[in-house]
Structure formats: structure tokens, C-alpha cells
Coordinates of C-alpha atoms and ligand atoms in Angstrom, one line a residue:
X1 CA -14.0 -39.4 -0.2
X2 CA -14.5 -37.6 -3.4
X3 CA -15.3 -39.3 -6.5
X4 CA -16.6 -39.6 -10.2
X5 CA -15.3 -36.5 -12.4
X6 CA -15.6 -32.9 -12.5
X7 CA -14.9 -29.9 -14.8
X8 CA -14.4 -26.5 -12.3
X9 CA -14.6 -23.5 -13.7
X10 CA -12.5 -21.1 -16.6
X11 CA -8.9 -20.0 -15.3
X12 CA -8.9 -16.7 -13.5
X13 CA -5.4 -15.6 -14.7
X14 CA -5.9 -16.3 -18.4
X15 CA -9.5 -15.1 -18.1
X16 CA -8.4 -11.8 -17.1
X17 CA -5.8 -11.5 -19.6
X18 CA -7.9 -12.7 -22.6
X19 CA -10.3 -9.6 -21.2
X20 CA -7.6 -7.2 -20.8
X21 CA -5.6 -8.5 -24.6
X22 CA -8.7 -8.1 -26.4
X23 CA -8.1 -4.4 -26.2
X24 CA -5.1 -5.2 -28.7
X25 CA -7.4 -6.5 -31.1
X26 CA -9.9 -4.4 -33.7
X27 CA -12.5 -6.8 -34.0
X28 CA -14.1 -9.5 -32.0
X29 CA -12.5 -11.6 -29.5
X30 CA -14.5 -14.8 -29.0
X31 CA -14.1 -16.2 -25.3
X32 CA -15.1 -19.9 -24.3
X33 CA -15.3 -21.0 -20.5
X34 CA -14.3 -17.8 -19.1
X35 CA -14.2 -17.8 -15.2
X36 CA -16.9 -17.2 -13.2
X37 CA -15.0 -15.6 -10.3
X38 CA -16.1 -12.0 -9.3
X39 CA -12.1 -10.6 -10.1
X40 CA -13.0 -11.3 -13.6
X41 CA -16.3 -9.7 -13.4
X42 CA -14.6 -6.6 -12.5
X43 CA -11.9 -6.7 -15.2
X44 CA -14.3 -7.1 -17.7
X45 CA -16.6 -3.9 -16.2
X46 CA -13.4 -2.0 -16.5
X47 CA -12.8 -3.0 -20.1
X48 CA -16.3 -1.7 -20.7
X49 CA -15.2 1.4 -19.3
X50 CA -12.5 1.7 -21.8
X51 CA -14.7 1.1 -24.6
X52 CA -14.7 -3.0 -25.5
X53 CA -18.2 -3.9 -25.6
X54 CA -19.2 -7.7 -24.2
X55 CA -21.8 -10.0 -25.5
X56 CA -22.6 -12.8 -23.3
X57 CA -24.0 -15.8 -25.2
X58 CA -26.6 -17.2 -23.5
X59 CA -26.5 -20.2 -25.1
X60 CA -23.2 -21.5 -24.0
X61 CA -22.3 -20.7 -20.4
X62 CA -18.9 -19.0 -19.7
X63 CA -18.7 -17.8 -23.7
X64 CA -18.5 -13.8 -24.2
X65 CA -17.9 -11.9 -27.8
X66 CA -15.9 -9.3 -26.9
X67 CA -15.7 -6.1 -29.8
X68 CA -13.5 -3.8 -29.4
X69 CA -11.8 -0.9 -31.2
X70 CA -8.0 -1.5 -30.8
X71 CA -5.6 0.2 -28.4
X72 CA -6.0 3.5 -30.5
X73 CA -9.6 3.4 -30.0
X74 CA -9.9 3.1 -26.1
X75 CA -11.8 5.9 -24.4
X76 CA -10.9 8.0 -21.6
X77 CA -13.8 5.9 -18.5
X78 CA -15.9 8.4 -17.5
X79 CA -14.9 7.4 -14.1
X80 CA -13.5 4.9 -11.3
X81 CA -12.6 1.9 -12.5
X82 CA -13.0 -0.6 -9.9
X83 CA -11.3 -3.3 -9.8
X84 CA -12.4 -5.0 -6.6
X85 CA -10.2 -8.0 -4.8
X86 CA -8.3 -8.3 -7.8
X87 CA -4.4 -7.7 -7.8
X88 CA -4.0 -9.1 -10.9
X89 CA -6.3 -6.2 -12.7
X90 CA -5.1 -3.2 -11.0
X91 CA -1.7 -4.1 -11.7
X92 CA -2.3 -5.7 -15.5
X93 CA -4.5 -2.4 -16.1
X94 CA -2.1 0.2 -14.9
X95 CA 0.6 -1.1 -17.3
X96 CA -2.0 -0.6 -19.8
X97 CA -3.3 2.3 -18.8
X98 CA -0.1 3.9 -18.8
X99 CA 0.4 3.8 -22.5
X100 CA -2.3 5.5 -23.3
X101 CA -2.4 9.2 -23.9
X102 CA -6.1 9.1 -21.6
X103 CA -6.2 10.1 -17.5
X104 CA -7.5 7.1 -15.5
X105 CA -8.0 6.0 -11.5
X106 CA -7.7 2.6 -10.2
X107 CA -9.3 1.8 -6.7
X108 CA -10.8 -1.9 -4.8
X109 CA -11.8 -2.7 -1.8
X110 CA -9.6 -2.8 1.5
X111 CA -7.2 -5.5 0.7
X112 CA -6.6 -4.0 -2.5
X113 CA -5.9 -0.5 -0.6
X114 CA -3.1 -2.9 1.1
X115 CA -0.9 -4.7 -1.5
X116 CA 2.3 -3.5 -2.6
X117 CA 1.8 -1.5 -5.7
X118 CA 5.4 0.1 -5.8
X119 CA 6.2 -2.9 -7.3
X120 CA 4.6 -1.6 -10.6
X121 CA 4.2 2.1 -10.1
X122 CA 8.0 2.5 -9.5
X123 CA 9.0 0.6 -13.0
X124 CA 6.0 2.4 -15.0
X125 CA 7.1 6.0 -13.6
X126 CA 10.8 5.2 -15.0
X127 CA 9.2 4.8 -18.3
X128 CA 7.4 8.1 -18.1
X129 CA 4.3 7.2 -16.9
X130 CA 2.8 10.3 -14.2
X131 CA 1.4 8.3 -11.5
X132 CA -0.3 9.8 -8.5
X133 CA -0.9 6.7 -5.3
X134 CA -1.5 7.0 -1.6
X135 CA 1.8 7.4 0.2
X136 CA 3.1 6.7 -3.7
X137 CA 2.3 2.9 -3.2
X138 CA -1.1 2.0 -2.6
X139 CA -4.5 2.1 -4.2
X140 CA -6.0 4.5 -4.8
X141 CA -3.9 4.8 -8.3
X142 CA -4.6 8.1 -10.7
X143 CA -2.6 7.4 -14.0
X144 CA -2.0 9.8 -16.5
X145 CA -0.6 8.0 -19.6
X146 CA 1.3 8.3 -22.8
X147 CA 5.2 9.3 -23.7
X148 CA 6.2 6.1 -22.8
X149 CA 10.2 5.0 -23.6
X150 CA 10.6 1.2 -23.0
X151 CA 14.0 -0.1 -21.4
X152 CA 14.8 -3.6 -19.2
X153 CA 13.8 -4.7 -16.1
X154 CA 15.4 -6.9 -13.9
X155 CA 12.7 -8.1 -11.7
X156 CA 13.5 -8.6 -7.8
X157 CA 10.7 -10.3 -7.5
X158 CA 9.0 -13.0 -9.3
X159 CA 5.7 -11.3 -10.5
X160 CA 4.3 -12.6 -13.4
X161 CA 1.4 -10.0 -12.4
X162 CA 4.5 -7.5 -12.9
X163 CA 6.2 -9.2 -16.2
X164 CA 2.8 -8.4 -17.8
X165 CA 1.6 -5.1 -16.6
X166 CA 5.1 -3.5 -18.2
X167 CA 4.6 -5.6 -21.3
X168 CA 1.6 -4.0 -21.6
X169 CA 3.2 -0.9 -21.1
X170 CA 5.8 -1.5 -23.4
X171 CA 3.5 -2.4 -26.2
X172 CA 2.9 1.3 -26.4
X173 CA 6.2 3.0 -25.6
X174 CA 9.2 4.2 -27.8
X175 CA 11.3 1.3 -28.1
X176 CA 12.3 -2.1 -26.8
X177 CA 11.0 -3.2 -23.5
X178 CA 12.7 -6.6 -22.1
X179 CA 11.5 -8.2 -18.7
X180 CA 13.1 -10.7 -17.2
X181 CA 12.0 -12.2 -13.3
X182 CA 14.2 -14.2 -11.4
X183 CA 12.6 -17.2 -11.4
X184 CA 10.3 -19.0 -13.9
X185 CA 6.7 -17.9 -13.3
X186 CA 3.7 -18.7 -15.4
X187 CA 4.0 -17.9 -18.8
X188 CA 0.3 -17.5 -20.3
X189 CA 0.8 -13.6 -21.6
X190 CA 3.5 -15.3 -23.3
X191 CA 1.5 -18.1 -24.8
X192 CA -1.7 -15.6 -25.2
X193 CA 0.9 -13.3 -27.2
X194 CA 1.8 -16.4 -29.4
X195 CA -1.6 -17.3 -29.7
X196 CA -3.3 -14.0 -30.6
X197 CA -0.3 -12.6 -32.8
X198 CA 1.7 -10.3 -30.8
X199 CA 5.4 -10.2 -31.7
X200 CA 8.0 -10.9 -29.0
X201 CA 11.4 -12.2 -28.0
X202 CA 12.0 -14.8 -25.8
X203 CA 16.1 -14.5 -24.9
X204 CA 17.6 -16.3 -21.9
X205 CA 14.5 -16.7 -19.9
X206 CA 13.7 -12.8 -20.3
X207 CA 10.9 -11.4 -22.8
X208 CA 11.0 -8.3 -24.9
X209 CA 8.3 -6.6 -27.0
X210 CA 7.7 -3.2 -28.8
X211 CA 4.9 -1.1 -29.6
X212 CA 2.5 -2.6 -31.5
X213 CA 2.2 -0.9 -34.9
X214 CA -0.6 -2.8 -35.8
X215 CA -3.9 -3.6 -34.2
X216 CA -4.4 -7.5 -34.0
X217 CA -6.7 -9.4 -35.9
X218 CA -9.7 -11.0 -34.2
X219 CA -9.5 -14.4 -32.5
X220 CA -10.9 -17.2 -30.6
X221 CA -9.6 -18.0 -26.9
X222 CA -10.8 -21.1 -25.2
X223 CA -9.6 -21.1 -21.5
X224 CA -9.2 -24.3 -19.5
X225 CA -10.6 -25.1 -16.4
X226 CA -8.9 -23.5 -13.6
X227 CA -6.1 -25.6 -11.8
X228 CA -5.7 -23.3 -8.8
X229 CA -9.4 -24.3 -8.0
X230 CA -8.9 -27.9 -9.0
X231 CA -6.4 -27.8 -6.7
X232 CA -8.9 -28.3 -3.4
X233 CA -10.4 -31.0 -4.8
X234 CA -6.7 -32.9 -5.6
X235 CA -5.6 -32.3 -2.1
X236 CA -8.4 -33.5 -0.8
X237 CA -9.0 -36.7 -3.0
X238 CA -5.6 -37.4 -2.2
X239 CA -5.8 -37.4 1.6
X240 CA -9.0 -39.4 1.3
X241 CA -8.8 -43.1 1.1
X242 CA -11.3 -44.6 -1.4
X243 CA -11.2 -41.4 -3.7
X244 CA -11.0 -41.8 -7.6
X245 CA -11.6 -38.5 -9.2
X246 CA -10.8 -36.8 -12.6
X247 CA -10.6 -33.5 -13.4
X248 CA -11.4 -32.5 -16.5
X249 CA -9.8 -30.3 -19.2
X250 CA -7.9 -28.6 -16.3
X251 CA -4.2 -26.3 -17.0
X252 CA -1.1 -28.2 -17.0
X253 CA 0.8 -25.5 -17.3
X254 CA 4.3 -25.6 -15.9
X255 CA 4.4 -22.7 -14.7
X256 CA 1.4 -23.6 -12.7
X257 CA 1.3 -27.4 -11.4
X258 CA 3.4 -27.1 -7.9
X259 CA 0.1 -28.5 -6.6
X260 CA 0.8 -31.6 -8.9
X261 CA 4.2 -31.7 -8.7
X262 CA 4.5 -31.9 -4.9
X263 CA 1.9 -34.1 -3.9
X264 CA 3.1 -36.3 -6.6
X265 CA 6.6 -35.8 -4.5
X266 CA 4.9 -36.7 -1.5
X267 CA 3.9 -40.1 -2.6
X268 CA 0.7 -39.3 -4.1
X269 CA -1.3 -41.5 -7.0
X270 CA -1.9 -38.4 -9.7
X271 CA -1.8 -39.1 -13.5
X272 CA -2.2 -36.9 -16.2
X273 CA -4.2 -37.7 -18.9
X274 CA -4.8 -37.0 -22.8
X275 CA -2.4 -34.5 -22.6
X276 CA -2.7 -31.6 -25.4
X277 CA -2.5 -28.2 -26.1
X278 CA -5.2 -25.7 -26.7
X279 CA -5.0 -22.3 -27.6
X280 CA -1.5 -22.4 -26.7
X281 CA -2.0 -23.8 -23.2
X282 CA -1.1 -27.1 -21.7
X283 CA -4.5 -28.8 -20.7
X284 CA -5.4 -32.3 -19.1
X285 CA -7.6 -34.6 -17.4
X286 CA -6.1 -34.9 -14.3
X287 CA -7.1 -38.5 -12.2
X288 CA -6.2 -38.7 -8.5
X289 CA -6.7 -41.2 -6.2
X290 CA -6.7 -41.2 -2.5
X291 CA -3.1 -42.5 -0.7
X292 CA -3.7 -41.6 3.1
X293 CA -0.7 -40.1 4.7
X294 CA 1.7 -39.1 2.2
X295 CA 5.8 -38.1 3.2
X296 CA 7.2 -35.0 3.9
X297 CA 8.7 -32.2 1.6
X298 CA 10.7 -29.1 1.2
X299 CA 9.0 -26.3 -0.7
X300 CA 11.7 -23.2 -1.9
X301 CA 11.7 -20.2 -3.6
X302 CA 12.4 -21.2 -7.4
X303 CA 9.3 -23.6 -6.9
X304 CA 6.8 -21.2 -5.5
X305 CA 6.1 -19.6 -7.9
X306 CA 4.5 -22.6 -10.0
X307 CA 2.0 -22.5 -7.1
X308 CA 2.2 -19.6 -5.1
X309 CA -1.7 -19.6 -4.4
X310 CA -1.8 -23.0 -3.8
X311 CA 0.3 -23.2 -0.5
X312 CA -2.9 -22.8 1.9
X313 CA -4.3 -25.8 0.7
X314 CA -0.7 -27.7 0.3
X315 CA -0.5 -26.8 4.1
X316 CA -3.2 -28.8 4.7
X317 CA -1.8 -32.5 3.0
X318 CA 1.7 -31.4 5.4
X319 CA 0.0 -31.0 8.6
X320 CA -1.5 -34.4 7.9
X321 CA 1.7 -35.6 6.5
X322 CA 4.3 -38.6 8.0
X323 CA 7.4 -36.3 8.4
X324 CA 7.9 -32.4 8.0
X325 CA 6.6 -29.8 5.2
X326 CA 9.1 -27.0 4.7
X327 CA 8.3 -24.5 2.7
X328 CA 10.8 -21.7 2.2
X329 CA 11.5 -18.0 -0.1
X330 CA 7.5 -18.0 0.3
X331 CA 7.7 -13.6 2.1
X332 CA 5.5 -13.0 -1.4
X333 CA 2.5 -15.0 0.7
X334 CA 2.5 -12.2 3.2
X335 CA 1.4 -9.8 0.3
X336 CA -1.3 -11.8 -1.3
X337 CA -5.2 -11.2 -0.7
X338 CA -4.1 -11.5 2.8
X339 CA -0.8 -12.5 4.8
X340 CA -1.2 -16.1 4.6
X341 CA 1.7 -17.0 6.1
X342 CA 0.6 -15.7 9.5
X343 CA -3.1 -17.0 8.7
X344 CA -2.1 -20.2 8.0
X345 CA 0.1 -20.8 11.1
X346 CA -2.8 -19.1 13.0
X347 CA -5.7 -21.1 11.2
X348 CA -3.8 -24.6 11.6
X349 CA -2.2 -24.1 15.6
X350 CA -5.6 -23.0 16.4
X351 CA -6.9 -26.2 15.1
X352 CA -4.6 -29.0 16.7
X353 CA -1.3 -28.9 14.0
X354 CA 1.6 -28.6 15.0
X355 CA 3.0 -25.3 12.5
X356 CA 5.9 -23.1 13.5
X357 CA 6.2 -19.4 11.4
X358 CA 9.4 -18.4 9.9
X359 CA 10.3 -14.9 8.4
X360 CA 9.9 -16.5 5.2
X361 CA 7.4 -19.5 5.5
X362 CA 6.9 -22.1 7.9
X363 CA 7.8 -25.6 9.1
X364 CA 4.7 -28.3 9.6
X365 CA 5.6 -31.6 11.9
X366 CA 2.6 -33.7 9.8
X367 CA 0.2 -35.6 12.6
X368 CA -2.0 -39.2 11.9
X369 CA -5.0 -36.6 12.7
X370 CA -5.7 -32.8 13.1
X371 CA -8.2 -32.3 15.7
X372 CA -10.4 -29.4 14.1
X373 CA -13.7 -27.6 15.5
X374 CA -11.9 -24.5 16.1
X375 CA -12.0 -20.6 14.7
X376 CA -11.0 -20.9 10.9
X377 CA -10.4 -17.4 10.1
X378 CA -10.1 -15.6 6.5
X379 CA -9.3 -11.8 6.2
X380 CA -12.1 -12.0 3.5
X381 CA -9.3 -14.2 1.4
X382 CA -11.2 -16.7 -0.8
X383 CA -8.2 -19.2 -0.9
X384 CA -8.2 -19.3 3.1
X385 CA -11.7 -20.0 2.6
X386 CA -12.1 -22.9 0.6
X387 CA -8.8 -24.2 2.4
X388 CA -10.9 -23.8 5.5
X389 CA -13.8 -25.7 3.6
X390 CA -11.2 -28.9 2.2
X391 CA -9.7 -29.1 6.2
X392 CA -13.5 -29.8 7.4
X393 CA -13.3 -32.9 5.4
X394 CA -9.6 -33.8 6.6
X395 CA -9.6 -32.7 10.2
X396 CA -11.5 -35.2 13.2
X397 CA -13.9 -32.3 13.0
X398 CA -15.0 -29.3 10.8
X399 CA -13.6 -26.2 11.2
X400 CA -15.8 -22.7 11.6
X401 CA -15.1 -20.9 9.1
X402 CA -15.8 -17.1 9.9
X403 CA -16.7 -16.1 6.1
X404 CA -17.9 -18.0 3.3
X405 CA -18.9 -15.4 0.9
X406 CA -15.4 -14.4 -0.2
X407 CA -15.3 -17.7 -2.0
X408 CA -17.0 -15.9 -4.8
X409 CA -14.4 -14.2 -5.5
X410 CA -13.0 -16.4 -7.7
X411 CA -15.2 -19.6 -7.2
X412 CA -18.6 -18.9 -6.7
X413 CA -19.9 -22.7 -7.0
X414 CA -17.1 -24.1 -5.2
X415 CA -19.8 -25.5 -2.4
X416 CA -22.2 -27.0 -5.5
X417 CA -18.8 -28.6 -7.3
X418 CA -17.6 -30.3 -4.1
X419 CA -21.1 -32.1 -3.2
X420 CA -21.3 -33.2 -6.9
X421 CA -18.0 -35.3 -6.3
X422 CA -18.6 -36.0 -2.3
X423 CA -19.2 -39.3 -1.9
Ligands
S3P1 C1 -1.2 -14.0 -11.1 C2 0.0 -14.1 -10.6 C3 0.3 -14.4 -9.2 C4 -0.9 -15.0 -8.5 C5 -2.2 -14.3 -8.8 C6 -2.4 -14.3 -10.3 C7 -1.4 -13.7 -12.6 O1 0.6 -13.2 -8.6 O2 -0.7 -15.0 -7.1 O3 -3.3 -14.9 -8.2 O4 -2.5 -13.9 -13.1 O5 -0.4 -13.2 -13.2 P1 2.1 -12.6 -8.7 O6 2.5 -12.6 -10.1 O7 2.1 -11.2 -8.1 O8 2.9 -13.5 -7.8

């Protein structure tokens, strides 16, 4: 049972653009509730590198004062930028990097050395960039920058990892740059863009920008608490009979409440509260309260993406489920921090559901119980961690879970947050 209320951490994804946008700025950014997770540790150690200096204010935990000099004013690092676990800053910062006339090299650890980095290296070379990668798709990246020409992208994949590191790009090429993906994915570059000043266009579902002749002014960026890590806590208050939780001040934005959405769909008691908008982001207090065994649903491709990091712990409210959990389109889970498709359907047979793997996803037959005590394993991915954590709650008995200390990668005080709320 988990109850009374809770606020978890800053969001991760807006954290690490409001880090990597402040670069547009000449002057001070002003951050409130930035994440605590390690990824965004990193991106802000590689911003330093560039030249953006950051204040934490000890005062107010999670607030930074970031200065920084403006895209023109960004230094050649003196050497590696690391970017550790985090996908989202070696691709945002090599669209960045590419527009600037300074050499730069991009490396993390061993999952990073395994995601698909063609998927930006290909688009930013056909604007001009020069980029050097292993086997020309994998980390390490060298970049050498500047001379870019923007043109349009059609997107075969829905990346909003992508969408941003070429509008990056294209704020400092020679021309128009549009992006459009093929299905909605979240949107906060957009909104942080709105928000901070950058001018764009926003035409059937596609975005263009062009270089920005001006550096922005300074600005303030409050960021709400993250709803991908909220989202262990929903499951599990759901599944839970007796739980009555609220999550406070958490993202509601579209682009990003699958997690909502479908346990909603699957019967669930989840209302959304004092709804508002702040800095250009949905936020709301999110209440949930425990329902049992909810029904079955089908996940696809255009919905995925609203949630993409979110389906390990989904998994777990279908393999308890009365019916089936289909998820679908879902091949962009074998290329995340690690394949959590196969993971998943390893993690849950191993522990008494009853999962089948597809090319593309997997089908769950839901069970009144999951019998537990067996292997949980991660790959060092935090999300298959903390899933592991929220299905020693659910299952008859906990799972072993073979590595804990990945969790900090983007929720170090996950195990502190769940005991406040355990009842
Ligand atoms: C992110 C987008 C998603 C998500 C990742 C963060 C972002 O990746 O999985 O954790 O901040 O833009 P893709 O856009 O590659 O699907």
C-alpha cells in the first residue's frame, strides 16, 4: 500500500535541455528543481566544459544560476566530454556541437558505446557537419563543427532525442531547418523554445527554426517533478488495494502521460488535479488510488512514444492484469539503456508471468498473482531497476534484483521516496 503524498524529483528530459538551452542565452539562466539524476550531472559537467559556469544555491535544493556567454561565446573543452549513461546528452550535444566552428569528442560508458547513433550522425553529416564515430555509428563521436546549411527531415523514427539535436543544429546553420517525426513525441524543446524566446514554426505537426541571430535574454525555468519517476509509484498504488497517494506538482505533458492514460484505460482510479501551466509545461497533482486487478490493453506505435520509458513498469500492472497486455511498434525498446524488450520477457518468465516476445514487443496473459523470488536482472538500466524494486511489492515474493546502484542514474532517492509513502 502506498500512501499520503509525495513530490519526486526535477524532470530529467527538461533538466537536460534547460542545461543544454542556456548556452543560447548571454546572461543567467535561473533553474528551480532541476533533477538529481546522474545523466543530468553529466550534461551540466559538459556545459562547463564549453564555458557556462553553474552556481548551485545552497539555499534551495535542485536551484542552479547558470551564466553563460551565448552560442558565440562557447569554448573549444579542453578535452572529453563525458556524457555517461545519457542518450539524451550525447545526441542533444552533437547537434550542438556541430554548429559550432570548435573540434569536440563525445564518449560514456558501455551502454552508451551501444546505442544507435547513426540516427543523428547520418542527418548532421548531410548538413555539413565532419563527424568521425566507431564503425561511423557508435560512441566514441569526434565532431568537428561549423558550415552548417539547414534542410528537412523526415524522421523514420520517432526521436524526440533526434527532433532536438538537429534543431539545435539548425539554430546555427545557413537556412531553414524543418523536422518533422512520424508520430507525436514530447514536445518540451518546443515549449522550452516558447518559453525562453527562440523563434520557430510549428506547420502540420513538423517544426522549423533558423539560426539564431540574436543571443537570448536571460530567464527563469522552473522544472516539474519528474512523471517518468512518478510513474513507479502510480503503478504501484494502483495495483495496491488501500493506496491513496498524490503526487505532487508532477508533468502532465501529453506527450508524456501513456503511464496515465493507460492505467486509466485499464480501469484504474487516477485524477488529475489543479491543473496549470508553468513555464510552459503542463503540471499537476496527480491522486491515485489502489483498484486491484485492472483489464487488459493494447499498447501501439503512435502511443509509445508518450511513454516509451514507462513500458517496464506498465509490464508489471499487465502481468498482474485480468486479460492480455499487447504492446506493439515498441523495436525502439531494444535500443534504450538496454534491450528491454528481451529483459523484460526475461525478468518476468523468470519470475512466474506468463510473457511471450515478439519482433516488436510482447504479449502478457495477466495472472491473480506473480510468484516472484527469482533473478531480476538489469544490464546496469535504471528503469529495469526500479521496475525490479515496484514488482517486489506486487509479486508473492520480492524479486533479487542483481544491481541497485544504476538507480542513480536518474533517481538517486528512489529507495528514501518509496518508504516515505510505504505504508
Ligand atoms: C528523451 C526522449 C526519449 C526517451 C529518453 C529521453 C528526451 O528518447 O526515451 O529517455 O529527453 O528527448 P527518444 O527520443 O530517442 O525515443
Amino acid at each position: 500500500m502506498l500512501n499520503g503524498s509525495l513530490k519526486v524529483p526535477g524532470d530529467k528530459s527538461i533538466t537536460h535541455r534547460a542545461l543544454i538551452f542556456a548556452s543560447l542565452v548571454r546572461g543567467r539562466v535561473e533553474i528551480e528543481n532541476m533533477s538529481t539524476a546522474q545523466d543530468c550531472a553529466d550534461t551540466a559537467l559538459c556545459m562547463q566544459k564549453l564555458g557556462l559556469e553553474i552556481e548551485h544555491k545552497p539555499e534551495e535544493k535542485g536551484s542552479v544560476t547558470v551564466k553563460s556567454p551565448g552560442l558565440a561565446g562557447l569554448k573549444e573543452p579542453q578535452d572529453l566530454l563525458y556524457v555517461g549513461n545519457s542518450g539524451t546528452t550525447i545526441r542533444l550535444l552533437s547537434g550542438l556541437l556541430s554548429a559550432l566552428p570548435i573540434s569536440s569528442r563525445l564518449d560514456g560508458d558501455e551502454s552508451i558505446r551501444k546505442r544507435p547513433m547513426a540516427r543523428v550522425i547520418e542527418p548532421l553529416t548531410t548538413m555539413g557537419a565532419r563527424i568521425e564515430a566507431r564503425e561511423n555509428r557508435f560512441a566514441p563521436i569526434s565532431i568537428q563543427g561549423g558550415g552548417l546549411c539547414g534542410r528537412r527531415f523526415d524522421l523514420a523514427v520517432a526521436s524526440a532525442q533526434v527532433e532536438t539535436c538537429l534543431l539545435l543544429a539548425g539554430l546555427g546553420a545557413d537556412g531553414r531547418t524543418t523536422v518533422a517525426t512520424p508520430h507525436l513525441v514530447r514536445d518540451h524543446t518546443r515549449r522550452m523554445f516558447g518559453h525562453m524566446g527562440v523563434p520557430y514554426v510549428e506547420e502540420d505537426g513538423a517544426i522549423s527554426v533558423e539560426r539564431l541571430s540574436e543571443a537570448l535574454p536571460s530567464c527563469h525555468i522552473r522544472v516539474p517533478a519528474d512523471i517518468s519517476s512518478a510513474a513507479f509509484f502510480l503503478v504501484c498504488a494502483v495495483l495496491a488495494e488501500g493506496s491513496d497517494l498524490t503526487l505532487l506538482s508532477v508533468g502532465n505533458n501529453p506527450g508524456r502521460t501513456l503511464v496515465l492514460d493507460a492505467l486509466s484505460g485499464m480501469g484504474a482510479e487516477i485524477v488529475r488535479l489543479n491543473e496549470r501551466l508553468v513555464d510552459g509545461e503542463p503540471v499537476a497533482d496527480i491522486r491515485v488510488r489502489g483498484a486491484g486487478r485492472l483489464s487488459g490493453i493494447t499498447l501501439g506505435a503512435a502511443d509509445l512514444p508518450a511513454g516509451i520509458d514507462e513500458v517496464p513498469v506498465l509490464a508489471l500492472a499487465g502481468s498482474l492484469c485480468e486479460g492480455e497486455m499487447v504492446v506493439e511498434g515498441a523495436s525502439e525498446l531494444r535500443h534504450k539503456e538496454s534491450d528491454r524488450l528481451a529483459l523484460l520477457v526475461s525478468n518476468l518468465s523468470r519470475n512466474g508471468a506468463d510473457i511471450e516476445e515478439r519482433e516488436e514487443g510482447f504479449i502478457i496473459r495477466g495472472r491473480k498473482s506473480v510468484r516472484g523470488g527469482e533473478l531480476w536482472q538489469t544490464h546496469g538500466d535504471h528503469r529495469m531497476a526500479m521496475s525490479g524494486a515496484i514488482a517486489s511489492l506486487l509479486f508473492d515474493r520480492p524479486v533479487q534484483i542483481d544491481d541497485q546502484d544504476c538507480i542513480a542514474v536518474s533517481y538517486p532517492e528512489f529507495f528514501q521516496d518509496l518508504e516515505k509513502v510505504r505504508g
